XYZ file of C-alpha atoms in Angstrom:
555
model
C 28.094 20.433 -6.979
C 26.138 18.827 -9.893
C 26.905 20.444 -13.195
C 23.782 20.570 -15.832
C 24.648 21.090 -19.432
C 22.373 21.032 -22.445
C 23.181 20.214 -25.864
C 21.487 20.427 -29.130
C 19.316 17.946 -30.399
C 19.490 16.509 -33.885
C 17.084 13.536 -34.049
C 15.022 11.071 -32.187
C 18.040 9.605 -30.458
C 19.977 13.057 -30.219
C 20.697 14.182 -26.440
C 18.353 17.113 -25.785
C 19.836 17.637 -21.868
C 22.104 15.926 -19.850
C 23.791 16.111 -16.372
C 24.204 14.917 -13.003
C 21.483 14.956 -10.766
C 20.013 13.059 -7.743
C 17.423 10.382 -7.560
C 15.386 9.238 -4.484
C 15.566 5.680 -3.855
C 14.397 4.139 -0.526
C 14.257 7.550 1.179
C 17.846 8.218 0.166
C 19.491 10.523 -2.484
C 21.738 9.076 -5.077
C 23.802 11.024 -7.627
C 23.089 9.618 -11.190
C 23.744 10.668 -14.583
C 20.515 11.813 -16.553
C 20.258 12.055 -20.244
C 17.024 13.131 -21.653
C 16.004 12.667 -25.731
C 13.009 13.247 -27.531
C 11.709 9.828 -26.521
C 12.994 8.701 -23.230
C 14.866 9.726 -19.864
C 17.926 7.574 -19.050
C 19.409 7.361 -15.601
C 23.098 6.203 -15.280
C 25.298 5.169 -12.320
C 28.304 6.302 -14.208
C 31.981 5.820 -12.653
C 32.513 8.944 -10.857
C 29.044 9.323 -10.143
C 28.324 6.679 -7.247
C 31.588 4.667 -6.946
C 33.743 7.360 -5.708
C 36.136 4.543 -4.059
C 36.707 2.940 -7.429
C 34.630 -0.041 -6.862
C 33.818 -1.546 -9.952
C 31.417 -4.108 -11.407
C 32.508 -6.404 -14.140
C 30.874 -7.662 -17.415
C 31.453 -11.050 -18.886
C 29.137 -13.703 -20.625
C 29.366 -16.106 -18.045
C 27.076 -14.306 -15.796
C 29.228 -12.136 -13.911
C 28.019 -8.681 -14.696
C 27.358 -5.163 -13.965
C 23.832 -5.850 -14.081
C 23.268 -5.247 -17.923
C 22.144 -8.724 -19.058
C 24.362 -10.487 -21.678
C 23.708 -14.038 -22.979
C 26.462 -16.657 -23.406
C 27.093 -15.561 -26.981
C 28.198 -12.232 -25.693
C 24.887 -10.532 -27.420
C 22.207 -8.736 -25.815
C 19.283 -10.504 -24.801
C 15.873 -9.406 -22.997
C 15.211 -12.739 -21.657
C 17.321 -12.031 -19.026
C 16.061 -11.077 -15.508
C 14.020 -8.107 -14.726
C 14.582 -8.047 -10.988
C 17.843 -7.938 -9.217
C 18.570 -8.712 -5.471
C 20.851 -5.923 -4.099
C 21.973 -4.496 -0.699
C 18.667 -2.811 -0.617
C 16.757 -5.923 -0.546
C 19.126 -8.398 1.100
C 19.209 -6.233 4.202
C 21.841 -7.414 6.803
C 19.039 -8.064 9.322
C 17.611 -10.339 7.012
C 20.677 -12.673 6.662
C 20.823 -15.405 9.136
C 22.987 -14.576 12.247
C 24.601 -18.358 12.064
C 26.220 -17.819 8.746
C 27.820 -13.900 9.536
C 31.569 -14.102 9.480
C 31.650 -17.824 8.882
C 33.092 -19.617 5.819
C 30.874 -21.552 3.526
C 31.432 -23.982 0.469
C 28.719 -24.482 -1.972
C 28.296 -25.747 -5.683
C 26.515 -23.547 -8.354
C 25.589 -24.912 -11.633
C 25.926 -22.278 -14.540
C 23.058 -21.754 -16.764
C 23.105 -21.692 -20.424
C 21.633 -18.323 -20.437
C 22.711 -16.124 -17.513
C 25.635 -18.125 -16.199
C 26.042 -17.749 -12.460
C 23.769 -14.542 -12.591
C 25.680 -12.386 -9.982
C 27.624 -9.058 -10.186
C 30.743 -8.449 -8.214
C 32.821 -5.626 -6.593
C 36.088 -5.036 -5.038
C 39.535 -6.579 -5.428
C 43.072 -5.794 -4.283
C 43.278 -2.555 -6.002
C 40.236 -1.403 -4.091
C 41.593 -2.697 -0.743
C 38.662 -4.713 -0.426
C 37.711 -8.515 -0.861
C 35.778 -9.595 -3.921
C 32.130 -9.092 -3.126
C 28.915 -10.129 -4.514
C 27.052 -7.034 -5.305
C 23.952 -8.180 -7.112
C 22.214 -11.371 -7.449
C 19.777 -11.885 -10.339
C 16.352 -13.474 -9.428
C 15.469 -16.732 -10.957
C 19.191 -17.600 -12.195
C 21.687 -19.881 -10.721
C 23.145 -18.017 -7.765
C 19.470 -17.180 -6.717
C 18.310 -20.790 -7.083
C 20.739 -21.891 -4.425
C 19.078 -19.575 -1.670
C 22.388 -19.950 -0.137
C 24.123 -16.713 -1.545
C 23.786 -13.069 -0.220
C 24.706 -9.871 -1.554
C 27.440 -8.926 0.851
C 29.265 -12.356 0.717
C 32.945 -12.137 -0.018
C 34.227 -14.849 -2.748
C 37.370 -16.459 -1.199
C 37.856 -19.080 -3.802
C 36.636 -20.118 -6.930
C 37.149 -24.043 -7.569
C 39.986 -23.741 -5.130
C 41.813 -20.988 -6.848
C 42.226 -18.487 -4.029
C 40.805 -14.963 -4.615
C 41.514 -13.501 -1.123
C 44.390 -11.332 -2.704
C 43.073 -11.062 -5.975
C 42.494 -7.944 -8.186
C 39.164 -7.247 -9.636
C 40.168 -8.558 -13.263
C 41.647 -11.826 -11.785
C 38.465 -12.445 -10.119
C 36.576 -12.138 -13.239
C 38.932 -14.367 -15.230
C 38.827 -16.943 -12.327
C 34.872 -17.152 -12.613
C 35.004 -17.370 -16.347
C 37.274 -19.911 -16.464
C 35.534 -22.073 -13.616
C 33.439 -24.193 -16.093
C 29.671 -25.206 -15.679
C 30.001 -26.715 -12.147
C 31.370 -24.090 -9.725
C 32.607 -24.530 -6.114
C 32.442 -21.326 -4.397
C 34.058 -20.566 -0.899
C 32.234 -17.511 0.443
C 32.261 -15.491 3.647
C 29.163 -13.256 4.480
C 30.582 -9.513 5.492
C 28.104 -7.612 7.255
C 30.565 -4.477 7.386
C 30.725 -4.823 3.571
C 26.901 -3.816 3.034
C 27.639 -0.014 2.738
C 29.985 -0.645 -0.088
C 27.808 -2.758 -2.272
C 24.857 -0.420 -1.452
C 26.890 2.224 -3.510
C 26.612 0.388 -6.436
C 23.390 0.539 -8.437
C 20.548 2.723 -6.907
C 18.981 2.742 -10.353
C 18.564 -0.801 -10.250
C 15.900 -0.275 -7.385
C 13.846 1.871 -9.598
C 10.411 0.356 -10.371
C 8.617 1.124 -13.391
C 5.652 -0.417 -15.337
C 6.461 -3.268 -17.469
C 3.303 -4.879 -18.923
C 2.924 -8.427 -19.664
C 3.605 -9.452 -23.563
C -0.096 -10.009 -24.025
C -1.299 -6.702 -22.888
C -1.376 -3.664 -25.033
C 1.318 -1.140 -23.899
C 3.138 1.724 -25.111
C 5.669 1.536 -27.952
C 9.350 1.135 -27.053
C 11.821 3.934 -26.641
C 14.527 3.255 -29.207
C 12.469 3.618 -32.506
C 13.058 6.317 -35.348
C 10.658 9.203 -35.872
C 9.169 7.279 -38.896
C 8.217 3.972 -36.774
C 4.868 3.041 -35.484
C 4.179 4.473 -32.230
C 0.771 3.176 -31.166
C -0.615 3.363 -27.735
C -3.007 0.490 -28.270
C -0.793 -1.779 -30.063
C 1.904 -4.317 -28.670
C 5.550 -3.715 -29.841
C 6.104 -5.482 -33.162
C 9.000 -7.656 -31.268
C 8.771 -9.265 -28.033
C 12.492 -8.373 -27.360
C 11.804 -4.794 -27.156
C 10.737 -3.867 -23.518
C 8.974 -0.595 -22.484
C 11.564 -0.212 -19.991
C 15.341 -0.875 -21.027
C 16.796 -2.397 -18.018
C 20.597 -2.600 -18.168
C 21.756 -2.971 -14.508
C 23.432 0.552 -13.779
C 21.006 2.188 -16.319
C 17.295 2.776 -16.789
C 16.035 3.939 -19.964
C 12.573 5.284 -19.392
C 10.065 5.887 -22.109
C 8.283 9.417 -21.711
C 5.178 8.602 -23.863
C 2.215 9.302 -21.465
C 4.238 9.787 -18.597
C 3.150 12.716 -15.891
C 5.830 15.166 -15.258
C 5.244 17.302 -12.017
C 6.785 19.163 -9.319
C 5.873 18.539 -5.496
C 2.743 16.530 -6.214
C 3.776 13.579 -3.827
C 7.252 14.432 -2.122
C 7.774 17.708 -0.001
C 10.198 20.157 -1.583
C 10.757 23.057 0.547
C 13.781 24.279 -1.652
C 11.569 24.025 -4.860
C 14.495 21.856 -6.930
C 12.751 18.578 -7.462
C 10.728 16.899 -10.200
C 8.505 13.953 -10.437
C 7.904 11.356 -13.259
C 4.955 9.360 -12.873
C 4.417 6.230 -14.799
C 1.425 5.852 -17.212
C -0.105 3.077 -14.958
C 0.214 5.750 -12.196
C 1.871 3.073 -9.828
C 5.600 4.302 -9.934
C 7.208 7.615 -9.168
C 10.959 8.658 -9.844
C 11.716 11.632 -7.960
C 14.978 13.687 -9.253
C 16.760 16.626 -7.254
C 18.734 19.477 -8.987
C 21.417 21.482 -7.796
C 19.263 24.575 -7.649
C 16.059 26.019 -8.386
C 17.015 27.629 -11.946
C 18.460 24.099 -12.904
C 15.191 22.390 -11.590
C 13.254 24.860 -13.848
C 15.239 24.194 -17.034
C 14.911 20.510 -16.382
C 11.095 20.567 -15.744
C 10.549 22.844 -18.851
C 12.604 20.640 -21.130
C 10.902 17.302 -19.909
C 7.613 18.912 -19.956
C 7.896 19.958 -23.471
C 8.802 16.234 -24.516
C 6.208 14.744 -22.611
C 3.597 17.314 -24.139
C 4.514 16.348 -27.653
C 4.417 12.923 -27.089
C 0.927 13.411 -25.533
C -0.097 14.801 -28.803
C 0.985 11.806 -30.799
C -1.180 9.581 -28.059
C -4.200 11.840 -28.484
C -3.886 11.170 -32.442
C -3.768 7.586 -31.680
C -6.545 7.203 -29.257
C -8.748 9.242 -31.765
C -8.047 7.050 -34.748
C -8.434 3.837 -32.573
C -11.960 4.928 -31.198
C -13.261 6.373 -34.330
C -15.636 3.798 -34.781
C -16.658 2.879 -31.092
C -16.214 6.187 -29.480
C -15.159 6.624 -25.806
C -17.519 5.866 -22.956
C -20.448 6.933 -24.814
C -19.154 9.761 -26.435
C -18.215 10.017 -30.358
C -15.109 12.281 -30.196
C -12.130 13.090 -28.007
C -11.328 16.835 -27.977
C -8.320 16.900 -25.538
C -6.544 14.612 -23.092
C -3.551 14.890 -20.726
C -2.203 14.425 -17.269
C -3.317 16.862 -14.309
C -2.999 16.765 -10.484
C -6.364 16.189 -9.115
C -8.228 15.646 -5.795
C -12.029 16.164 -4.541
C -12.775 19.047 -2.370
C -13.618 16.601 0.535
C -9.906 15.159 0.110
C -7.374 16.833 2.237
C -4.370 14.472 1.183
C -1.890 15.353 -1.456
C -2.591 15.443 -5.138
C -2.583 12.439 -7.187
C -1.998 11.864 -11.009
C -5.235 12.105 -13.092
C -5.758 11.652 -16.707
C -8.468 13.899 -17.948
C -10.256 13.489 -21.106
C -12.542 15.957 -22.698
C -15.177 14.805 -25.251
C -17.730 16.559 -27.318
C -20.027 16.073 -24.398
C -18.572 14.632 -21.155
C -15.512 15.170 -18.973
C -14.051 11.560 -18.277
C -11.250 10.980 -15.525
C -9.072 8.057 -15.372
C -6.819 7.174 -12.611
C -4.259 5.598 -15.063
C -3.843 5.148 -18.840
C -6.303 2.914 -19.965
C -4.647 -0.209 -21.696
C -6.894 -1.256 -24.800
C -9.983 -0.189 -26.337
C -12.141 -1.915 -23.631
C -10.487 0.225 -20.804
C -11.006 3.306 -22.625
C -14.784 2.604 -22.199
C -14.683 2.637 -18.164
C -13.425 5.668 -16.845
C -13.360 6.218 -13.031
C -15.611 8.975 -13.325
C -18.055 10.683 -16.211
C -19.172 14.176 -15.852
C -21.489 15.610 -18.359
C -20.094 19.108 -19.626
C -23.819 20.440 -19.851
C -24.151 19.961 -16.145
C -20.378 21.216 -15.213
C -18.961 24.389 -14.784
C -15.470 25.849 -14.332
C -15.542 27.884 -10.811
C -11.885 29.060 -10.506
C -8.677 29.386 -12.463
C -5.420 30.754 -11.161
C -3.110 30.405 -8.523
C -4.107 28.289 -5.547
C -4.714 30.419 -2.533
C -4.787 27.479 -0.181
C -1.305 26.492 -1.211
C 1.543 26.242 1.154
C 3.276 27.973 -1.671
C 0.650 30.477 -2.444
C 0.705 31.992 -5.846
C 3.026 29.285 -7.261
C 0.580 26.381 -8.005
C -1.844 27.034 -11.089
C -5.004 25.677 -10.026
C -8.710 25.327 -11.459
C -11.916 23.593 -10.149
C -14.871 22.107 -11.566
C -18.416 21.749 -9.899
C -20.823 19.251 -11.272
C -24.674 18.985 -10.454
C -25.463 15.378 -9.617
C -28.488 13.584 -8.248
C -26.402 13.328 -5.099
C -25.736 16.945 -5.161
C -22.861 18.976 -6.397
C -19.353 17.196 -6.853
C -16.277 19.555 -6.785
C -12.915 18.416 -8.246
C -9.784 20.599 -7.993
C -7.230 20.374 -10.400
C -3.349 21.554 -10.704
C -1.999 22.315 -14.068
C 1.987 22.658 -14.275
C 2.387 25.698 -16.503
C 0.247 28.752 -17.335
C -0.189 27.293 -20.873
C -1.377 24.042 -19.579
C -3.822 25.985 -17.398
C -5.118 28.171 -20.061
C -5.625 25.275 -22.504
C -7.477 23.231 -19.951
C -9.694 25.914 -18.940
C -10.661 27.002 -22.625
C -11.162 23.332 -23.383
C -13.620 23.025 -20.563
C -15.616 26.112 -21.190
C -15.862 25.697 -24.883
C -16.742 22.233 -24.349
C -19.696 23.429 -22.151
C -21.142 25.765 -24.758
C -20.511 23.448 -27.597
C -22.278 20.669 -25.670
C -25.378 23.081 -25.025
C -25.700 23.993 -28.778
C -25.343 20.092 -29.791
C -27.784 18.678 -26.838
C -30.352 21.802 -27.092
C -32.983 20.402 -25.151
C -33.251 18.713 -21.698
C -36.826 17.111 -20.369
C -37.368 16.202 -16.552
C -40.484 14.888 -14.770
C -41.602 17.404 -12.273
C -44.755 18.188 -9.933
C -46.423 21.528 -10.607
C -49.302 22.572 -8.450
C -49.912 19.008 -7.505
C -50.094 17.929 -11.187
C -47.521 15.586 -13.018
C -45.838 17.479 -15.747
C -42.581 17.667 -17.623
C -40.136 20.674 -17.414
C -38.525 21.220 -20.961
C -35.464 23.710 -21.161
C -34.869 24.443 -24.556
C -31.408 26.210 -25.694
C -33.322 28.369 -28.038
C -36.942 28.640 -27.038
C -36.345 28.745 -23.099
C -38.744 27.219 -20.387
C -41.869 25.286 -20.779
C -44.023 23.327 -18.434
C -46.091 20.599 -20.001
C -49.002 18.389 -18.706
C -47.881 14.918 -19.016
C -49.933 13.479 -21.815
C -49.830 9.930 -20.242
C -52.258 11.252 -17.622
C -55.420 12.148 -19.627
C -58.817 12.604 -18.445
C -61.119 9.540 -18.007
C -60.450 6.037 -17.271
C -58.734 4.888 -20.368
C -56.781 7.875 -20.914
C -53.667 5.981 -21.061
C -55.198 3.668 -23.756
C -56.270 6.563 -25.814
C -52.581 8.025 -25.431
C -51.187 4.914 -26.811
C -53.142 4.829 -30.006
C -53.601 8.425 -30.725
C -50.823 10.861 -29.888
C -51.716 13.631 -27.703
C -50.012 16.826 -27.889
C -49.088 17.946 -24.613
C -50.829 20.658 -23.138
C -48.510 24.137 -22.359
C -49.144 25.053 -18.647
C -46.214 27.558 -18.860
C -43.759 28.889 -21.507
C -41.330 31.585 -20.894
C -38.060 32.865 -22.987
C -34.755 33.272 -20.974
C -34.894 37.016 -20.965
C -38.059 36.740 -18.914
C -36.197 34.963 -15.903
C -35.821 37.080 -13.093
C -34.711 34.780 -10.304
C -33.718 31.044 -9.953
C -32.928 29.014 -6.680
C -33.434 25.538 -5.275
C -33.665 23.962 -2.044
C -30.745 21.451 -2.485
C -33.144 18.404 -2.202
C -35.982 18.498 -4.855
C -37.507 21.972 -5.382
C -36.647 24.329 -8.179
C -37.912 27.757 -7.872
C -38.337 29.996 -10.748
C -39.567 33.555 -11.032
C -40.635 35.037 -14.371
C -42.775 38.103 -13.256
C -45.853 36.581 -14.499
C -49.093 36.162 -12.900
C -48.329 32.770 -11.196
C -45.785 34.464 -9.392
C -42.899 32.223 -7.899
C -43.337 28.955 -9.588
C -42.245 25.989 -7.528
C -41.374 22.649 -9.250
C -41.078 19.313 -7.409
C -38.444 17.492 -9.564
C -38.220 14.436 -7.250
C -34.802 14.363 -6.719
C -31.910 16.871 -6.276
C -32.569 19.710 -8.571
C -28.553 20.392 -8.833
C -28.327 18.765 -12.398
C -31.273 21.053 -13.849
C -29.692 24.203 -12.286
C -26.171 23.472 -13.538
C -27.935 22.907 -17.130
C -29.893 26.097 -17.036
C -26.619 28.031 -16.167
C -24.588 26.227 -18.991
C -27.610 27.031 -21.562
C -27.392 30.778 -20.294
C -23.553 30.827 -20.578
C -23.568 29.449 -23.895
C -26.202 31.948 -25.226
C -24.277 35.033 -23.659
C -21.039 33.825 -25.330
C -22.720 33.116 -28.635
C -24.227 36.765 -28.437
C -20.622 38.228 -27.498
C -19.430 36.442 -30.755
C -21.826 37.935 -32.866
C -21.595 41.484 -31.476
C-alpha cells in the first residue's frame, strides 16, 4: 500500500508533502512519487515505483538517456525534445508485421545536440535484451523512421550486445562515434516491459510558445518576478519542466478539484486542471483520509498562488480595465455548468468586478484576452438563488454548490457552480451578493423605454427615489415637436411616481409586459417594455435587496 508522508516546508523550494500515489495515464493507473512544494507539483517514476523488475534507463551525453535531456557537453539543455515516442504511442499493432521478429540493420548519424535520441532498458542482469524504451521525436533515431519502441539492439557497429549488461550496452553506444550501425529486431512480446518505464512522460500539459504570455517558471525564489502577463525572463525556463521520468507542473492558476471529470466512487481521487483548461492530471490516493489530506494541502497552495495572480491582473489592467469594468474584486476557478446542460462539470474561471460577473473558459493570455470573456453578466441583473449542498448530486450533501440567475433579453439564464470547500463557497457567495448591492449603489438609476396607455414613455427606476413613468419628451404635441425638442430642452412630464414602500405587487408575463401595483387610483399598471422584462425585474429585485441590506446595517 502507498504510504503518504508529510514534511515541513522551509522555503519556496522546500517539500510540503510527498508520497507515493497513482496517476491515471491512458485509462490505467501507475504508481508515482509525488512531491508538492509552494510553487509546483512534481511527479516522478522512481526506481521501486514502476520498475519492480529492476529494468533501468540510462543517462549519457550521447543521447542514450532516461528521458532527461542532456546535451553533448553533459549540461542541462532545454533545446531538447518536448515530445517522446513510447510504448504508449508506438503500439504493437502500428508496427509493420513485416518487421516483427526479423533482424534489421540501419545506420544512424548522431546529432550534435541529442545524439541518438533514444532511451534503453534491459540487460543481462535483468534477463532481458537491450530494448529501446523511448525515441525522442525530431532527433536522429526518430528521423530514420525505421526504429521502434520495443526494438531489441543486437549489436552496435558489429559489437555484439546479445549477452551485454545494461552498463556494457551504454558504454558501447557511447563509444560508437558519429556514424552508428545498429542491428535490431522488433520484439512484440517486450512491449509490456517498456511500457512500465515512464507513464509520466505521457502526461500532457500546456507549453505556450515563447512569444505568448505565460505563467512564470516554477523554480524561482520568493523574491523573483511571478507575473501572469509577462513571458519568462529567459527562454530556457519552460513553464513545464520535462525531464523524462519526471514532470514538474507549476501550480499557479491551476484548478484543483475532486470528481469533476472522472468518476470517483471511492472518494480518493484528486484532479489538477491546467490554466488553459485543456489538460487534466488525475491522482488516486490509497484511502479517503490521505485524499483529503493531499487535497487540502494542494488547495491551500493553489489558493495562495491565485492571490498573487489576482494582484498581478489588477496591476496590469489598472489603466485599461477588464471587459468594460474598472476594477477586479475577486477571481478564481469553479466547477460550472448551465441549468440546461446535463453533462459533467467543467472548469470555469470566474471574475467579479465592480459591476459584472465575467466567465472565462480558460486563463486569458495577455491583456487583450482579458477583454473578451465567454460570458458577461451584469451584477445588477443577477441574483444568487441557492447556496449549500447540491441536492441533485449523486453524493448528496458532499458537493458545495451555488446557483446564479440573470435576467436577459432572451429570458433567464441559470448557471450552476460548485466550490471545493465551505470557505470557498462562503467567499464566492459573499462577493456576488455584496457585488450586487455595491453595483446598485453605484449605478443608482436604470431607464428603459416602454408603452403605457398607448403612449411611448420611459420607465425610470431609481435606487433612492423609486419608480417614475415619464412621457417621452421627443414626442411633443404639434407637427414640429421633435424640432422644438432639439433646440429647447423639454422637461419630461411625470405620468406616475411612487416610492418603493408603496409597491404592493410586481409580476411579468415573461415576454414583454411588466405589471406593477402601488394601490393608487390607476390600479394595476401595465407597461409594455417592447422586449423580455426579466432584466428590469431582476434590477428591481437588486435595488430592493440593496436597500433592505443597507437598512439592516443602519439598524
